[in-house]
XYZ file of C-alpha atoms in Angstrom:
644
model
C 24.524 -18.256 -50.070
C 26.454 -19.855 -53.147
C 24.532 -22.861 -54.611
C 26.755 -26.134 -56.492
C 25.250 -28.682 -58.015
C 26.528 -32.322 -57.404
C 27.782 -34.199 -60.171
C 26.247 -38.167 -60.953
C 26.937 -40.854 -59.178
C 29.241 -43.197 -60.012
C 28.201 -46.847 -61.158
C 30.327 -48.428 -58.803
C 27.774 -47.319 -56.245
C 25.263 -50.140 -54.720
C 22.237 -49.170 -52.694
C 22.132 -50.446 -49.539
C 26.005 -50.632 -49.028
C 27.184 -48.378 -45.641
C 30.534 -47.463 -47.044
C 31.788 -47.493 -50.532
C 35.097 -46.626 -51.968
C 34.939 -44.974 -55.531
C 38.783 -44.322 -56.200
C 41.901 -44.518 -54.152
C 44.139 -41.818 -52.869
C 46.962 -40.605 -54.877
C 50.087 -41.013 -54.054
C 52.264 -38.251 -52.734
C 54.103 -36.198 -55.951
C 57.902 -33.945 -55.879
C 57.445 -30.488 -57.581
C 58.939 -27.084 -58.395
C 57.364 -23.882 -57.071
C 58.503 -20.857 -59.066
C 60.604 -18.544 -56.587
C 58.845 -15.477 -56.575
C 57.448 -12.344 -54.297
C 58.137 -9.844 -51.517
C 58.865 -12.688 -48.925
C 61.262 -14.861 -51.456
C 63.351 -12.112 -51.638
C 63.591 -11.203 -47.889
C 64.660 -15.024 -47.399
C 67.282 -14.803 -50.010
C 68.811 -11.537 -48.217
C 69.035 -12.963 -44.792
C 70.376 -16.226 -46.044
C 73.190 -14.251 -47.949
C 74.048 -11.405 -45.332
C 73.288 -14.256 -42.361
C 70.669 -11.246 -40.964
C 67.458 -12.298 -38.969
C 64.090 -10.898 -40.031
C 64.055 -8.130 -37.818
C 67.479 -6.612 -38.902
C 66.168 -7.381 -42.184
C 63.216 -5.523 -41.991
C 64.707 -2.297 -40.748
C 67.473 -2.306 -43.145
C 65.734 -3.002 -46.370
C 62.043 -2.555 -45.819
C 61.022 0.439 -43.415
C 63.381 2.607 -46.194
C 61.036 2.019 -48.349
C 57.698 2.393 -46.037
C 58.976 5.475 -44.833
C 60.019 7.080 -48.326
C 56.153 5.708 -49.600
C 54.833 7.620 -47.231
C 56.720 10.631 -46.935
C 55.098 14.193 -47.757
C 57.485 15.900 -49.569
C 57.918 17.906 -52.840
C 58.527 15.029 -54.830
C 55.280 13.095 -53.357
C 53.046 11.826 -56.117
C 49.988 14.053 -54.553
C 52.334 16.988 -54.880
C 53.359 15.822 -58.432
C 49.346 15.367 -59.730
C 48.708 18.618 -58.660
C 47.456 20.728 -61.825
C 47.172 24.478 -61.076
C 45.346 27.258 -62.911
C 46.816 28.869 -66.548
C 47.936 32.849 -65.286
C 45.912 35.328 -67.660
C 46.849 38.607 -68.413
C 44.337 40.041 -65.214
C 46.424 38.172 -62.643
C 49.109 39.828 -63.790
C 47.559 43.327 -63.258
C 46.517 42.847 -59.693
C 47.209 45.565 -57.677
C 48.645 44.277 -54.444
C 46.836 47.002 -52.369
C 43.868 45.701 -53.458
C 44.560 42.619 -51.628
C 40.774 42.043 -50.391
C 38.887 42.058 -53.156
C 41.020 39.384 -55.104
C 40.553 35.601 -55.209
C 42.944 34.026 -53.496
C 42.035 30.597 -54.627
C 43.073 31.605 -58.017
C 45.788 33.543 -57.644
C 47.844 30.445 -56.564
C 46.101 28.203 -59.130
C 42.764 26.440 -57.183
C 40.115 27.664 -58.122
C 38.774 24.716 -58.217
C 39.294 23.191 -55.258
C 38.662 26.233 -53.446
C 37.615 25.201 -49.932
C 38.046 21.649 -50.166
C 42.025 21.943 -51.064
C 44.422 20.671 -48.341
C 47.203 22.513 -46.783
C 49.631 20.347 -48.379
C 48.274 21.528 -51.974
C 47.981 25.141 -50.932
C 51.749 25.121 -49.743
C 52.543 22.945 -52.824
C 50.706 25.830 -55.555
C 52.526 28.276 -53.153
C 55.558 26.616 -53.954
C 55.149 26.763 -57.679
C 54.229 29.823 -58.155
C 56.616 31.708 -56.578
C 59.103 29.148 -58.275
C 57.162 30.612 -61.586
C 56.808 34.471 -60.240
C 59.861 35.034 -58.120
C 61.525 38.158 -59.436
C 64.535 36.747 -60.025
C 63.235 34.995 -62.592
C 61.580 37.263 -63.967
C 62.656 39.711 -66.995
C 64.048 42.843 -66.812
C 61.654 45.634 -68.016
C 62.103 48.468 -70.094
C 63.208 50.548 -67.720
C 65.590 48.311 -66.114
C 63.217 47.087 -63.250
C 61.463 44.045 -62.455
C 58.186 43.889 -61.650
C 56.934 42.105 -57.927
C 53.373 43.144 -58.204
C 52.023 39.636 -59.136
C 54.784 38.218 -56.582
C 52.985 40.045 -53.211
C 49.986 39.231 -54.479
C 50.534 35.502 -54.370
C 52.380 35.660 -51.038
C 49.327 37.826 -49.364
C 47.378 34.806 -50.726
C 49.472 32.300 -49.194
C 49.556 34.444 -45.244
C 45.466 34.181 -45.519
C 45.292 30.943 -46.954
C 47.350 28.852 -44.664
C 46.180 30.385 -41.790
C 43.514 28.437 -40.574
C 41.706 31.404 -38.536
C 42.280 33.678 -41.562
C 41.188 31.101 -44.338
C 38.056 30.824 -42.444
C 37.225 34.182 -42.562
C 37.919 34.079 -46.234
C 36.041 31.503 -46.756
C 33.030 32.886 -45.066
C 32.533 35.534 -47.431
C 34.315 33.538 -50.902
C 32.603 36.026 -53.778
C 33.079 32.578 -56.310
C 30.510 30.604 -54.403
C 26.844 31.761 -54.422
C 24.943 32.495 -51.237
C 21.892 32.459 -53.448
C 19.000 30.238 -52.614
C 16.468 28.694 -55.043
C 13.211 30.599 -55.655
C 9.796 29.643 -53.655
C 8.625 28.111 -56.820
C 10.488 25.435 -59.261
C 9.812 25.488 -62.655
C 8.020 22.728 -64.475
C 11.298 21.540 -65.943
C 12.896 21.474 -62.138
C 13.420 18.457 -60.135
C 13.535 19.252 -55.965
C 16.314 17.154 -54.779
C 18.487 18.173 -58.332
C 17.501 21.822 -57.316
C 18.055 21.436 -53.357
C 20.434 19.198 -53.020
C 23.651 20.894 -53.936
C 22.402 24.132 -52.484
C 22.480 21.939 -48.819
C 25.729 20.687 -49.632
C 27.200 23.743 -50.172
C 25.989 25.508 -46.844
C 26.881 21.860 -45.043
C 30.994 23.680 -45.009
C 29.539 26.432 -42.843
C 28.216 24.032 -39.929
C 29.711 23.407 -36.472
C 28.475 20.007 -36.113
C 29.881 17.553 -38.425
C 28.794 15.170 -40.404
C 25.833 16.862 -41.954
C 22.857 14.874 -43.001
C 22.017 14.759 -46.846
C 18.752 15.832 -48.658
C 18.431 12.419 -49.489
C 16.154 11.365 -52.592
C 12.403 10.989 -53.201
C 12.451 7.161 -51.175
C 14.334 8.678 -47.908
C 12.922 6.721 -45.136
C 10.822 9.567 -42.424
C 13.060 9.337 -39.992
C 16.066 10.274 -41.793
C 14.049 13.136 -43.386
C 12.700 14.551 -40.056
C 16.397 13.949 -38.394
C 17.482 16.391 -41.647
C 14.764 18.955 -40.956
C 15.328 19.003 -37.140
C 18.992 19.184 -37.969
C 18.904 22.302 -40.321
C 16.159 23.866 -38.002
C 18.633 24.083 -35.771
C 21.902 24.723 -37.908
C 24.957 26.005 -35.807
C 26.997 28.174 -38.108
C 30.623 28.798 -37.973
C 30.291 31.894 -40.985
C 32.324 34.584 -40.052
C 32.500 38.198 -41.413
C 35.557 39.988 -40.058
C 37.205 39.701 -43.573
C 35.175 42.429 -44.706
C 35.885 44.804 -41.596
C 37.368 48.271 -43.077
C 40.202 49.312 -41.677
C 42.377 53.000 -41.770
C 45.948 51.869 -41.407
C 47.263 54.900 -41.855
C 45.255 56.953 -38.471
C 46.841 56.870 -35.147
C 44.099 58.315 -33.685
C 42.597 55.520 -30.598
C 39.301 56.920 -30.475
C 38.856 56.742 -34.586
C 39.880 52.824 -34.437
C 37.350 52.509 -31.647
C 34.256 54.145 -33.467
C 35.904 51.809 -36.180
C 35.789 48.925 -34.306
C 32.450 49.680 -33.376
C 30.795 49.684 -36.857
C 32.641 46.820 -37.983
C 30.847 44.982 -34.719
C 27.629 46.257 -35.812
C 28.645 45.110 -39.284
C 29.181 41.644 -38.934
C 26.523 41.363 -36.448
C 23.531 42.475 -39.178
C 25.405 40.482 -41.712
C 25.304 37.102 -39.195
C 21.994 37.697 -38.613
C 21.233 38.113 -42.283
C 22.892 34.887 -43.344
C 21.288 32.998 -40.197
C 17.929 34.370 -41.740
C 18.728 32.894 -45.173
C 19.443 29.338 -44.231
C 16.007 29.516 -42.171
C 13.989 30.684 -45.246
C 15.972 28.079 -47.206
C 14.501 25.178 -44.696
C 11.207 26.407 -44.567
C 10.918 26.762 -48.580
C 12.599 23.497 -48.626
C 9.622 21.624 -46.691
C 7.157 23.887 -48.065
C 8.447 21.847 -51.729
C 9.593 18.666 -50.594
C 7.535 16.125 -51.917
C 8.096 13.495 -49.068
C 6.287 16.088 -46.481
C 3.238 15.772 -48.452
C 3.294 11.849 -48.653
C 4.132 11.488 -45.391
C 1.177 13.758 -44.356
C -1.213 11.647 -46.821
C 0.004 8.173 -45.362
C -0.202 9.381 -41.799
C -3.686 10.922 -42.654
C -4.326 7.511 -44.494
C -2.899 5.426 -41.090
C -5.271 7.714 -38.415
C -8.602 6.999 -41.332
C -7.785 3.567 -41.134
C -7.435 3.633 -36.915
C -10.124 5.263 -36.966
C -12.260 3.090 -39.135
C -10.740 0.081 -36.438
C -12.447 1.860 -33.579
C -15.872 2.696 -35.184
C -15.694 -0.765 -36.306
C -14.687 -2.083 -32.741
C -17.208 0.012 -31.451
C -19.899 -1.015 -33.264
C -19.128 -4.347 -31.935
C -19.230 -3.411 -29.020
C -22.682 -1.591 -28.708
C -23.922 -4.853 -30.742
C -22.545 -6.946 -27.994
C -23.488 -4.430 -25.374
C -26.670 -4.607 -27.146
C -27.338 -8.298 -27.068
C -26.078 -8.537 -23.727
C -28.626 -5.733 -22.580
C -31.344 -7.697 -24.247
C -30.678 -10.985 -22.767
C -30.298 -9.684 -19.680
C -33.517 -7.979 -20.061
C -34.954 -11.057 -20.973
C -33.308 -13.190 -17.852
C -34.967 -10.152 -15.413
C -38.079 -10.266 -17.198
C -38.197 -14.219 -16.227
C -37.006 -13.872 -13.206
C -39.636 -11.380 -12.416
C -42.171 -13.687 -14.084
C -40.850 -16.344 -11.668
C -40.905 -14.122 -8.904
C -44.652 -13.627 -9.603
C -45.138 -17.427 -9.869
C -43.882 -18.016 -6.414
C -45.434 -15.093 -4.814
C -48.904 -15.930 -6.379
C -48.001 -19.560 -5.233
C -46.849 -18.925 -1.855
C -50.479 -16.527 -0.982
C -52.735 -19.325 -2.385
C -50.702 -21.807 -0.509
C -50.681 -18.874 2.832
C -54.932 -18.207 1.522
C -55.421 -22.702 1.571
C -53.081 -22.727 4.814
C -55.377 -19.986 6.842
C -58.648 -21.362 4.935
C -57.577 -25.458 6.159
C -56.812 -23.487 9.797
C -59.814 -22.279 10.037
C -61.953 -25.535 8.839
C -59.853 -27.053 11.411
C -60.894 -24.556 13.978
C -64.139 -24.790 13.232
C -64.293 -28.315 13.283
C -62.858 -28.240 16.591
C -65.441 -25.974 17.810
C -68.190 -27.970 16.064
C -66.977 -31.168 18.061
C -66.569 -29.201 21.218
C -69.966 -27.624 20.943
C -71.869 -31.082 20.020
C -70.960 -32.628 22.984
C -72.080 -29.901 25.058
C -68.115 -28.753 26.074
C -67.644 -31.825 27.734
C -69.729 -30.996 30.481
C -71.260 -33.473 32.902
C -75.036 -33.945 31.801
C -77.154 -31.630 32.628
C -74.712 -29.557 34.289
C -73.896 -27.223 30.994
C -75.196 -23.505 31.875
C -75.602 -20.545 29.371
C -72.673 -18.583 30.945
C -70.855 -22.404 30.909
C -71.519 -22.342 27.806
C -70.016 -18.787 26.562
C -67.369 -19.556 29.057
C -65.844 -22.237 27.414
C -66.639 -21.390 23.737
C -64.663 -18.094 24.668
C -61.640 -20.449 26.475
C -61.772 -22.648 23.284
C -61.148 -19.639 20.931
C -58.087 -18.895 22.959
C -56.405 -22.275 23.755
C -57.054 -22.750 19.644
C -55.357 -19.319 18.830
C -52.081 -20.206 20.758
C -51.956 -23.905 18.967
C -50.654 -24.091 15.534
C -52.646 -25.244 12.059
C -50.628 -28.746 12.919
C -51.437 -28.833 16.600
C -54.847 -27.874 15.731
C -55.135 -30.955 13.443
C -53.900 -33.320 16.097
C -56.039 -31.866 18.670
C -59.007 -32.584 16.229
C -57.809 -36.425 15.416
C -57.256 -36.482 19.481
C -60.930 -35.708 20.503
C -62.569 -37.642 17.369
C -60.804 -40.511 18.980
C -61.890 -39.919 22.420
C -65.106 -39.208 21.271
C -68.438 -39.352 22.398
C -66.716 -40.334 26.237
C -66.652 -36.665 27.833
C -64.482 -37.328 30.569
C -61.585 -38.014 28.264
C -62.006 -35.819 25.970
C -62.492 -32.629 29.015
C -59.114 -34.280 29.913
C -57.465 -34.204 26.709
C -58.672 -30.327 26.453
C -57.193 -29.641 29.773
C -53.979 -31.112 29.127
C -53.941 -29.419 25.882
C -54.615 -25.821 28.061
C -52.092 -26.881 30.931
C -49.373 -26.761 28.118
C -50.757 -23.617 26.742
C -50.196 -22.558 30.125
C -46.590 -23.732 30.657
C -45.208 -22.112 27.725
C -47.066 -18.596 28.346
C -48.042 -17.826 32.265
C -50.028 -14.762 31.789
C -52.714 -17.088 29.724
C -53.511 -18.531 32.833
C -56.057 -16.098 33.551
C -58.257 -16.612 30.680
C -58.902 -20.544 31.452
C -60.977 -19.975 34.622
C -63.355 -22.850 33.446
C -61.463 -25.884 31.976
C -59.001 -25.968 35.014
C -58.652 -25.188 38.240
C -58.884 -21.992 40.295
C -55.119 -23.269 42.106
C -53.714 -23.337 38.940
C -55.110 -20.060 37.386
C -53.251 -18.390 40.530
C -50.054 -19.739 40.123
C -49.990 -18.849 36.409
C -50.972 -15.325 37.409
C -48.187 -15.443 39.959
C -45.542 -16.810 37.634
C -46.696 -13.958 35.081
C -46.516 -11.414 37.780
C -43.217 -12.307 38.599
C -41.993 -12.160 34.776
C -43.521 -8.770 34.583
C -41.545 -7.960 37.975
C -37.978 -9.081 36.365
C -38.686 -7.038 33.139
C -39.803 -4.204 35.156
C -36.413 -4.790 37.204
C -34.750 -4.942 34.260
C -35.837 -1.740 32.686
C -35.013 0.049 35.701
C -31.666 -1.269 35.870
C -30.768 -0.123 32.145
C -32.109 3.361 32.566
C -29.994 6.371 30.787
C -28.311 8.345 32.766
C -27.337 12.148 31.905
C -23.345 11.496 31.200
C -24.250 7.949 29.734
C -26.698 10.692 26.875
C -23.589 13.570 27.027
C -21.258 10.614 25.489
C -23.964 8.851 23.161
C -23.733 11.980 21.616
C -20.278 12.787 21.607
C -19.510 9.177 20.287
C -22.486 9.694 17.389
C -20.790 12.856 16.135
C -17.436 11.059 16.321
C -18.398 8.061 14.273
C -20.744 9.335 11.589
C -23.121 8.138 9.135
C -21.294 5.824 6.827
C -19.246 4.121 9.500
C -18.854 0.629 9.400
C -20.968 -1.182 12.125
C -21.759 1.675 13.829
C -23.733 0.976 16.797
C -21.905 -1.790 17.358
C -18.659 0.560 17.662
C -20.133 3.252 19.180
C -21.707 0.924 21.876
C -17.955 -0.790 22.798
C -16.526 3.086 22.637
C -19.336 3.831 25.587
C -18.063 0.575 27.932
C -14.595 1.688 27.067
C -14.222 4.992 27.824
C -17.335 5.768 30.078
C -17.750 1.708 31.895
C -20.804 1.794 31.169
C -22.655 -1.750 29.845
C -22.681 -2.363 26.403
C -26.201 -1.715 25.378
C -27.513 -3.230 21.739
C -27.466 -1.508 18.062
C -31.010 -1.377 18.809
C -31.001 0.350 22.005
C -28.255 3.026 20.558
C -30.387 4.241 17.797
C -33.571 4.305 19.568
C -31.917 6.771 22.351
C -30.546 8.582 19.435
C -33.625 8.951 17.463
C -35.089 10.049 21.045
C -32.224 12.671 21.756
C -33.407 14.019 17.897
C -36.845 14.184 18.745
C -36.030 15.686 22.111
C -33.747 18.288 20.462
C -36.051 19.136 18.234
C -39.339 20.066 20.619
C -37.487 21.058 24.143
C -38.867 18.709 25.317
C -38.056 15.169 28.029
C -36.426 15.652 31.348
C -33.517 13.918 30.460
C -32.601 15.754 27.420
C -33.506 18.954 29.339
C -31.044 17.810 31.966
C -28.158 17.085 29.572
C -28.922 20.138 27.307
C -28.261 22.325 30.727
C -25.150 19.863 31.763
C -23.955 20.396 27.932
C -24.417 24.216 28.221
C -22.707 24.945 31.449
C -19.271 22.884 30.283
C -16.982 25.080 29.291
C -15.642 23.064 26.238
C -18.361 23.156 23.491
C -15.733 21.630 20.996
C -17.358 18.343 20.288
C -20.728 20.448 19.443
C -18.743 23.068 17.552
C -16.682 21.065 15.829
C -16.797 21.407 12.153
C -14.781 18.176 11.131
C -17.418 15.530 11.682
C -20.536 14.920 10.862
C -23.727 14.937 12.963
C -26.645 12.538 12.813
C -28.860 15.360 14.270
C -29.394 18.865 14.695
C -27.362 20.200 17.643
C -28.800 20.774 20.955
C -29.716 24.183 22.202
C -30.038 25.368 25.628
C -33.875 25.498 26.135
C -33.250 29.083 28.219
C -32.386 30.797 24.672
C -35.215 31.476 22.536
C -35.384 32.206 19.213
C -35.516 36.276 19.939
C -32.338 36.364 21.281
C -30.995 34.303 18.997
C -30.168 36.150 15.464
C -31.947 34.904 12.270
C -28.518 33.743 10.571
C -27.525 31.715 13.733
C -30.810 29.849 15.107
C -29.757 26.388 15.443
C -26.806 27.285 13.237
C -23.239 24.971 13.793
C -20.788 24.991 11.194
C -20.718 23.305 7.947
C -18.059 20.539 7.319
C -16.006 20.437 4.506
C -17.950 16.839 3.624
C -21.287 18.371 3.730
C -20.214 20.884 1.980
C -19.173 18.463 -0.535
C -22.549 16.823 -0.092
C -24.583 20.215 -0.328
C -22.469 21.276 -3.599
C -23.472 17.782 -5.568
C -26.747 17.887 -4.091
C -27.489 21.190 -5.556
C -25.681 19.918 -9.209
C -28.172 17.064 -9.403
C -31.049 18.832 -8.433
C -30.934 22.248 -10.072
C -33.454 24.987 -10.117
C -34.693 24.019 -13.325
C -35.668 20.518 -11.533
C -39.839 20.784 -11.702
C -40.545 18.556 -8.505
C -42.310 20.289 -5.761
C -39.972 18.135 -3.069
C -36.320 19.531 -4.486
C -35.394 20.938 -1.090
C -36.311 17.270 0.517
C -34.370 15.421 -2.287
C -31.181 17.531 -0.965
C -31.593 17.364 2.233
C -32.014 13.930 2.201
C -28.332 13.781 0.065
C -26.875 16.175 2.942
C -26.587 13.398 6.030
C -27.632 15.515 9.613
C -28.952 18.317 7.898
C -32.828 19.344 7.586
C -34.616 21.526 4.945
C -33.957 24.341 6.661
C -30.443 24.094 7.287
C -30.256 23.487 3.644
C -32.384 26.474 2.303
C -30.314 28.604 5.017
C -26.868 27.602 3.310
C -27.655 27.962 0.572
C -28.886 31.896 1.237
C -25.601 32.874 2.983
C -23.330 31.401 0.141
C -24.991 33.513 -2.165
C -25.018 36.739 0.170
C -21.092 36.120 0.464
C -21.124 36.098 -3.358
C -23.052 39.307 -3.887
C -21.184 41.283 -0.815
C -17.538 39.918 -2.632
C -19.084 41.009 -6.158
C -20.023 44.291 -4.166
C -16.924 45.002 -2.630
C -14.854 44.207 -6.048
């Protein structure tokens, strides 16, 4: 942006003031402009022919557009052209020899060559048959004029201003060099002087237009690899059918055809030739190009520095890794101290809670026994005695260390009178009785024998409901068949599983829903009971499962079992084969199980417990099952080994 500097200001101006005026306006001034240019003169001609602009325009100035722009022989492009000086040689072309002269030359550019325009070709044509025509000539010795030179510049002229012709002239044009630079420059060489023009040149031959430069030693990458990738891939247009051979003079069809034939071959091995040059010329051109190399060194330079960044963020990392691992180390190792506070804490406090129980029982005792267990005098037997020391241990083991203190402060009080102290004891045994019935029976001392029966009663009749109870919830065979069924269905893993196997059970077979705890007690049963043969009512559904026809929901191999599959007890282990004793089929998940198993536990492992480790990774599978796999995988492997 253009800078100015601002000139001084004037006196006349006063700080402080809003507006100031430093000079007036001028006043408004008559001059003369000097009547002059293209658009003066067009106002002069309408205003003396009375024309408007438009009738102007064509009459005066599109003549003279038109005849600026005109291509014609009197053109000024047509009038700078310079041709070539004729020597004596170009005289003595033999017009036969039509295909091994330079056309360029013969009508005067040679040094335009390719690059001339077919304005200046037909212009040189022009002149030099002007020059050559043998009309103009002289007369020879003989009387005759000669029209070799003459045929030779119109042959020129047919190839050179046709544009399929010129391009097959062009193709194989013996002035330029197809010559590429050697694998190795000279000290004295520069690569972009040396490459450079040899690039330009073969740019003519390409397809696809523009063509991208060599560019110079600062070339940004990107242009440089567009280049590469460019030539790489170079599309010529070269041509060879200029230098076909041809017998004009046989008629023979089969002769032109064999003809034909080589010349096919011909320019075939000489396309493939040329296509071969401009590929060595790429490859020796990166092989030299000194931006390859620095472009290599800074990209090796940018992945050293990356990878500098991520040791260096790594090592942070470990060090923070690192102080985290310590600290929390040191936050378990106090919590683990703290965990051994409390624990040590809460046993002396459980150790002075049992050790103040016991004083209190014992003082208990101690006050029971001095005042000869509240017995009328003289009254106290030895069995009385043993009686109620025995009833005392028992009303004071069903009282808690609190109760136990109360009952202590309670007799102390009532103490030394007998009579209310026996009553405060038989109150305190009367509750014990209340909460638990079945106690009744050991207080035959402290209260009466009326009482003792009903508590005996009331605990017989408790025992009665539970027994009612228990017979009420008894397992019946189809209630087992569908336990299983629904513990195969909803496998180890499942969320809440008793609870959803025991709602699938009232849903589908209306039967009560039972408790988690009562579903994998009956399960672990129907194991066991598997396992040894042995219970009527697995017996009973083993031969209900067995005589079904549908075995699908034992034989299924797309769930997973909690426990080995049941097995008629009629079929022993004789009839059975060795491969298929207990045998179902493998799932594809404990398969999957099995596989990792055997990966984290290998052969090499040293424990003596390797088979227990996997079969405690495989869920529903024992040792055996395991072990047994394990053998017939690697049977199928040596029979397939075998067999290939």
């Amino acid at each position: 942006m253009p800078t100015f500097t601002l000139p001084r200001a004037p006196v006349s101006l006063v700080g402080g003031s809003i507006v100031v005026v430093h000079a007036p306006i001028s006043k408004t001034t008559t001059a003369h402009i000097q009547a002059v240019g293209e658009h003066f003169t067009s106002f002069l001609r309408r205003k003396q022919d009375n024309s408007t602009e438009s009738e102007d325009y064509e009459k005066h100035v599109l003549p003279r557009v038109m005849a600026r722009t005109r291509l014609d022989d009197k053109s000024s492009t047509t009038e700078t052209l310079t041709l070539d000086e004729v020597t004596e040689d170009l005289l003595k072309l033999d017009p036969a020899e039509w295909k091994n002269q330079d056309h360029y030359r013969v009508l005067g550019l040679s040094e335009l060559r390719f690059r001339a325009t077919p304005t200046q070709i037909k212009r040189a044509h022009q002149l030099r048959a002007l020059q050559f025509h043998p009309d103009k000539l002289a007369m020879a010795s003989d009387g005759t004029r000669s029209d070799a030179f003459f045929k030779c510049i119109q042959k020129a002229y047919d190839i050179l201003r046709d544009p399929t012709k010129r391009r097959q002239y062009d193709s194989v044009d013996r002035a330029i060099s197809d010559d590429i630079p050697k694998a190795r420059l000279s000290p004295d060489q520069e690569f972009f002087a040396v490459y450079g023009p040899v690039f330009e040149r073969e740019s003519r031959f390409s397809k696809r237009q523009p063509v991208p430069l060599l560019g110079a030693l600062n070339t940004p990458r990107d242009d440089m690899e567009a280049f590469y990738r460019f030539w790489a891939s170079f599309d010529s247009w070269r041509l060879f059918d200029y230098l076909d051979k041809v017998k004009e003079q046989t008629e023979n069809r089969e002769e032109k055809r064999w003809q034909e034939k080589k010349n096919k071959a011909e320019r075939a091995r000489l396309k493939k030739e040329d296509n071969k040059r401009v590929s060595d010329l790429v490859q020796q051109a990166m092989a030299l190009d000194p931006r390859v190399e620095m472009y290599r060194e800074q990209e090796r330079q940018d992945k050293e520095r990356k990878r500098l960044e991520r040791e260096s963020l790594a090592r942070q990392a470990d060090s923070e890794r690192a102080a985290a691992e310590d600290l929390r180390a040191r936050k378990q190792k106090q919590e683990a101290e703290e965990k051994s506070r409390l624990a040590a804490e809460e046993k002396r406090q459980r150790e002075q809670k049992k050790q103040d129980e016991r004083a209190a029982k014992r003082a208990v005792r101690t006050l029971i026994a001095e005042h000869e267990f509240m017995a009328d005098p003289g009254a106290l037997t030895s069995a009385m005695s043993t009686s109620r020391a025995a009833e005392v241990d028992i009303l004071l083991e069903n009282m808690t260390a609190a109760a136990i203190s109360e009952f202590h402060q309670a007799l102390l009080a009532k103490s030394p009178d007998r009579a209310q102290m026996l009553e405060l004891a038989t109150g305190a045994i009367r509750s014990a009785i209340d909460r638990t019935p079945a106690a009744a029976m050991g207080f035959t001392s402290f209260v009466r024998g009326a009482e003792v029966v009903q508590g005996v009663k009331q605990a017989q009749r408790d025992n009665s409901v539970r027994q009612h109870a228990k017979v009420q919830r008894e397992w019946s065979a189809k209630e087992l068949e569908m336990l299983t069924k629904a513990a195969n269905k909803f496998p180890g893993g499942t969320v809440n599983r008793w609870d959803t196997i025991g709602k699938w059970l009232a849903q589908h077979g209306g039967f009560k829903l039972r408790s988690g705890d009562e579903l994998l007690a009956k399960t672990s049963e129907l194991r066991k009971g598997a396992n040894s043969g042995s219970g009527s009512l697995v017996k009973e559904l083993q031969n209900r499962m067995v005589s079904t026809t549908d075995n699908a929901t034992l034989n299924q191999a797309s769930v997973r079992y909690d426990g080995p599959a049941l097995v008629p007890p009629q079929q022993t282990q004789q009839e059975t084969p060795k491969e298929a004793v207990s045998e179902r089929p493998w799932s594809a998940i404990e398969q999957g199980q099995l596989e990792r198993a055997l990966q984290a536990y290998p052969p090499s492992y040293k424990g003596a417990d390797r088979w227990d480790k996997i079969a405690e990774a495989v869920v529903g599978r024992t040792r055996k099952e395991c072990k047994s796999r394990v053998r017939h995988l690697a049977e199928q492997v040596r029979n397939k080994n075998a067999a290939n």
